Amino acid sequence: MWTHRHLLGVESLSAADIDAVLDRAETWHALCRRTEKKSTVLKGRTIINVFFEASTRTRTSFEAAGKRLGADVVNVSSSGSSVTKGETLLDTAKNLEAMRADALVVRHASSGAIDFLASRIRASIINAGDGAHEHPTQALLDAFTIRRSKGRLEGLVVAICGDIAHSRVARSNAILLGRKGAMVRLTAPRTMLPAHAETLGPTVRVMPRFEDAVRDADVVMMLRIQNERLAGAMMSTTREYSRTYGLGPVALAKAKPDAIVMHPGPINRGVELDPHVADGNKSVILDQVEAGVAVRMAVLDLLLTGGNHTPSDALSSRP
Ligand code: CP
């Protein structure tokens, strides 16, 4: 049974909730591979994407997800909105809600901004990334991609490498993967590791040496340095960072022979990831992007319908 009205973070999802999203996403993944990628499950509903930070993948895939489910989707960005005239986040959200939006998908630079809205707005609120706090749909699509590649999450060794301190992706992934029984290794220069990183879950370990974290890993997940959060000041030079914490073919050879390479995007090629690895046969980076649409369809479906229809209904309800 799906009981959540909002998706604020993976912190509030049980292992069963995570399975519900991933299982439902399988249905929508199949639909997305058809020529006619359309359902009427959310016909008549209105979803508004409100992005106060830049995005390519998340915003586009939420838009595609809503449209493929039959909803009306409207996009608002901070640069073209009345936020530039001094309107507050809450006033903006209340105005959009007054237009009878059923769901607001919100990205914001401040950690906690989405929780703040959810306690004051009746529409479903979906966190599309808030500061360094959470990016729940990224962790869900990453889990979906790993499960499709490896057949399971339980017992896998996942190395998450890079700017952990500023990464909402690392935080959400460490919580979700730990909850699903994967072993999570976090590696970064000390200045890019948050205090108490191991409190993110019982299976989370900090391993300062990059080679140790990657050794025999099933999954190597690389992260971008979040220069917009001033992370650049926390390393000596980009060249030194790349030499020590960048993933190239030599470092990747230490992982399991069938290891997969992931990255949430956008990639800084040649910094955290060698282009040969980014485009190599172990990379599932574009699979992650494909999964993003299906997983976001599953999230919208569950939040707005409670999942009260069978997957076969969902597929047969195309117009
Ligand atoms: N992974 C991710 O959130 O990408 P965007 O910033 O392009 O949405």
XYZ file of C-alpha atoms and ligand atoms in Angstrom:
327
model
C 0.000 0.000 0.000
C 1.393 3.424 -0.980
C 0.534 6.009 1.686
C 2.788 9.005 0.937
C 1.386 12.329 -0.333
C 4.808 13.906 -0.872
C 8.249 12.621 -1.871
C 10.643 14.744 0.172
C 13.527 12.301 0.494
C 14.433 8.629 0.579
C 14.822 9.047 4.339
C 11.043 8.646 4.665
C 10.797 5.582 2.373
C 10.757 2.032 3.727
C 12.392 -0.838 1.841
C 8.868 -1.850 0.733
C 8.168 1.698 -0.564
C 11.401 1.579 -2.580
C 10.396 -1.784 -4.067
C 6.961 -0.360 -4.921
C 8.545 2.477 -6.924
C 11.067 0.211 -8.672
C 8.435 -2.427 -9.534
C 6.025 0.195 -10.864
C 8.866 1.769 -12.868
C 9.330 -1.546 -14.713
C 5.853 -1.085 -16.170
C 6.575 2.452 -17.289
C 10.025 1.509 -18.598
C 8.283 -0.987 -20.910
C 5.825 1.700 -22.061
C 8.662 4.140 -22.746
C 10.242 1.603 -25.121
C 7.106 1.444 -27.263
C 6.564 3.622 -30.294
C 3.432 5.064 -28.665
C 4.617 6.110 -25.188
C 1.304 7.250 -23.776
C -1.021 6.340 -20.916
C -4.096 8.110 -19.512
C -3.402 7.261 -15.872
C -2.993 10.968 -14.955
C -5.425 12.410 -17.527
C -6.795 15.743 -16.298
C -4.112 16.217 -13.623
C -1.783 19.241 -13.607
C 1.897 18.991 -12.662
C 4.036 22.122 -12.314
C 7.838 21.863 -12.445
C 9.360 24.717 -10.403
C 13.130 24.804 -10.795
C 15.187 27.410 -8.940
C 18.465 25.749 -10.004
C 19.679 24.627 -13.428
C 18.715 21.161 -14.659
C 18.741 19.168 -17.873
C 17.915 15.578 -16.870
C 15.567 16.015 -13.909
C 13.366 18.729 -15.346
C 13.097 17.204 -18.811
C 12.385 13.727 -17.488
C 9.709 14.963 -15.071
C 8.102 16.796 -17.990
C 8.261 13.700 -20.210
C 7.022 11.517 -17.333
C 3.963 13.680 -16.668
C 3.096 13.954 -20.351
C 3.507 10.222 -20.975
C 1.044 9.605 -18.124
C -1.470 11.962 -19.762
C -1.108 14.912 -17.347
C -0.825 18.578 -18.265
C 2.696 19.770 -17.404
C 3.769 23.375 -16.890
C 7.384 24.521 -16.381
C 8.458 27.485 -14.250
C 12.077 28.565 -13.900
C 13.392 31.117 -11.442
C 14.879 33.401 -14.104
C 11.516 33.923 -15.800
C 9.393 34.018 -12.654
C 8.381 36.710 -10.177
C 11.013 35.382 -7.751
C 13.311 37.827 -9.584
C 10.980 40.621 -8.367
C 11.266 39.551 -4.734
C 8.394 37.063 -4.394
C 9.054 34.430 -1.732
C 9.248 30.701 -2.398
C 6.118 30.108 -0.328
C 4.108 32.817 -2.107
C 5.188 31.396 -5.473
C 4.105 27.904 -4.423
C 0.772 29.122 -3.009
C 0.024 30.964 -6.273
C 0.772 27.841 -8.318
C -1.378 25.772 -5.972
C -4.225 28.287 -6.435
C -4.154 27.296 -10.119
C -5.207 23.828 -8.887
C -1.880 22.128 -9.458
C -2.037 18.521 -8.278
C 1.730 18.254 -7.843
C 4.650 20.662 -7.610
C 8.065 19.274 -8.569
C 10.571 21.613 -6.922
C 14.341 22.069 -7.126
C 15.933 24.627 -4.806
C 19.458 25.552 -3.688
C 18.545 25.528 0.010
C 18.540 22.271 1.973
C 15.161 21.947 3.658
C 13.274 24.284 1.295
C 11.130 21.421 -0.011
C 10.187 20.161 3.471
C 9.260 23.754 4.350
C 6.820 23.884 1.399
C 5.343 20.451 2.050
C 4.162 21.470 5.503
C 2.334 24.495 4.051
C 0.957 23.306 0.681
C -1.891 20.869 -0.028
C -0.625 19.728 -3.460
C 1.808 16.812 -3.612
C 5.365 18.107 -3.335
C 8.211 16.223 -5.000
C 11.808 17.030 -4.150
C 13.790 17.404 -7.388
C 16.948 18.237 -5.404
C 17.373 20.602 -2.432
C 20.830 21.962 -1.700
C 23.141 19.265 -0.340
C 20.218 17.483 1.344
C 18.374 14.986 -0.889
C 17.668 14.065 -4.514
C 15.298 11.140 -3.987
C 14.316 10.442 -7.592
C 18.008 10.296 -8.587
C 18.660 7.633 -5.930
C 15.557 5.726 -7.030
C 16.583 5.779 -10.700
C 20.107 4.741 -9.718
C 18.704 1.808 -7.738
C 16.471 0.887 -10.681
C 19.483 0.935 -13.027
C 21.594 -1.194 -10.673
C 18.761 -3.682 -10.131
C 18.228 -4.064 -13.873
C 21.950 -4.568 -14.440
C 22.757 -6.821 -11.452
C 19.352 -8.369 -10.709
C 19.478 -7.211 -7.089
C 20.683 -4.540 -4.676
C 21.212 -6.678 -1.592
C 24.864 -7.570 -0.907
C 26.362 -5.468 -3.706
C 29.409 -3.284 -3.034
C 28.815 0.269 -4.264
C 31.691 2.798 -4.221
C 30.501 6.433 -4.283
C 33.415 8.708 -5.172
C 33.895 12.461 -5.221
C 32.401 15.549 -3.632
C 30.367 13.680 -1.006
C 30.044 16.690 1.305
C 28.025 18.753 -1.164
C 26.226 15.923 -2.937
C 22.513 15.359 -2.374
C 22.907 12.429 -4.797
C 25.499 10.741 -2.549
C 23.375 11.306 0.542
C 20.167 9.908 -0.985
C 22.024 6.969 -2.533
C 23.850 6.073 0.687
C 20.560 6.029 2.598
C 18.609 4.101 -0.060
C 21.312 1.543 -0.865
C 21.958 0.924 2.815
C 18.229 0.416 3.392
C 18.207 -2.186 0.592
C 21.193 -4.086 2.006
C 23.976 -2.892 -0.315
C 27.433 -2.185 1.135
C 28.262 1.491 0.528
C 31.818 2.856 0.415
C 32.285 6.628 0.397
C 35.599 8.015 -0.843
C 36.787 11.602 -1.296
C 39.534 13.981 -0.239
C 39.037 14.660 3.481
C 37.820 18.187 2.734
C 34.983 16.727 0.650
C 33.753 14.232 3.243
C 30.979 15.345 5.599
C 31.433 14.835 9.322
C 29.755 11.641 10.538
C 29.257 10.282 6.974
C 28.964 6.761 8.387
C 25.754 7.720 10.206
C 23.992 7.661 6.814
C 23.426 3.934 7.281
C 24.652 0.790 8.996
C 26.337 -0.468 5.811
C 28.078 2.839 4.990
C 31.889 2.998 5.365
C 34.266 5.867 4.657
C 37.420 4.766 2.785
C 39.765 7.737 2.248
C 41.915 5.963 -0.378
C 40.176 5.876 -3.775
C 41.845 2.580 -4.784
C 40.590 0.860 -1.608
C 37.018 1.980 -2.250
C 37.022 0.833 -5.889
C 38.717 -2.542 -5.242
C 36.286 -5.406 -5.995
C 33.314 -3.023 -6.185
C 30.219 -4.102 -8.163
C 29.271 -0.501 -8.865
C 31.461 2.607 -9.126
C 29.423 5.798 -8.884
C 31.346 8.973 -9.708
C 30.273 12.481 -8.659
C 30.874 15.933 -10.041
C 32.623 18.583 -7.935
C 29.841 20.997 -6.989
C 31.538 24.253 -7.870
C 28.231 26.090 -7.399
C 28.559 25.152 -3.702
C 32.181 26.425 -3.599
C 33.681 22.910 -3.552
C 36.479 24.027 -5.862
C 38.088 25.745 -2.876
C 38.359 22.375 -1.109
C 40.952 20.823 -3.411
C 44.462 21.825 -4.448
C 44.119 21.755 -8.257
C 41.744 20.088 -10.698
C 44.702 18.159 -12.157
C 45.723 16.821 -8.758
C 42.113 15.889 -7.948
C 41.732 14.081 -11.250
C 44.988 12.175 -10.736
C 43.985 11.058 -7.236
C 40.205 10.666 -7.370
C 39.389 10.507 -11.088
C 38.234 7.207 -12.609
C 40.289 6.045 -15.565
C 40.856 2.557 -17.039
C 43.680 1.714 -14.589
C 41.635 2.500 -11.475
C 38.539 0.818 -12.934
C 40.518 -2.404 -13.468
C 40.617 -2.775 -9.647
C 36.812 -3.143 -9.535
C 35.073 -6.463 -10.262
C 35.401 -7.534 -13.925
C 31.643 -7.039 -14.430
C 31.489 -3.751 -12.508
C 29.307 -0.961 -13.847
C 30.171 2.755 -13.902
C 27.533 5.322 -12.983
C 27.328 9.119 -12.866
C 24.215 11.234 -12.194
C 25.325 13.890 -14.672
C 26.308 16.440 -15.659
C 29.806 14.976 -16.163
C 32.933 17.098 -16.048
C 34.846 14.994 -18.577
C 38.501 14.609 -17.778
C 38.008 15.677 -14.137
C 36.168 12.933 -12.225
C 35.748 10.645 -15.230
C 38.060 9.731 -18.114
C 36.078 10.046 -21.380
C 37.074 6.466 -22.323
C 35.388 5.212 -19.155
C 32.380 7.517 -19.514
C 31.763 6.149 -23.007
C 33.101 2.621 -22.381
C 31.244 -0.680 -22.234
C 30.968 -0.646 -18.413
C 29.214 2.729 -18.395
C 25.459 2.695 -17.697
C 25.208 6.487 -17.564
C 22.694 6.766 -20.406
C 20.734 3.821 -18.953
C 20.386 5.972 -15.831
C 18.963 8.786 -17.940
C 16.469 6.420 -19.605
C 15.492 5.028 -16.198
C 14.879 8.572 -14.963
C 11.717 8.941 -17.031
C 10.260 5.578 -15.952
C 11.070 6.101 -12.277
C 9.588 9.602 -12.284
C 6.465 8.199 -13.971
C 6.264 5.652 -11.146
C 6.638 8.368 -8.504
C 3.961 10.593 -10.072
C 1.661 7.597 -10.533
C 2.011 6.424 -6.923
C 1.703 9.891 -5.392
C -1.309 10.969 -7.442
C -3.260 7.690 -7.787
C -1.937 5.680 -4.836
C -1.058 3.035 -7.401
C -4.660 1.829 -7.316
C -4.561 0.194 -10.717
C -2.700 -2.850 -11.910
C 0.290 -2.435 -14.223
C -1.625 -4.105 -17.068
C -4.427 -1.520 -16.625
C -1.784 1.155 -16.858
C -0.467 -0.149 -20.147
C -3.901 -0.768 -21.653
C -5.202 2.696 -20.710
C -3.464 4.354 -23.645
C -5.790 6.705 -25.564
N 21.339 14.365 -12.151
C 20.756 15.567 -12.225
O 20.071 15.994 -11.276
O 20.946 16.220 -13.400
P 20.323 17.652 -13.747
O 20.966 18.653 -12.820
O 20.635 17.892 -15.186
O 18.851 17.577 -13.486
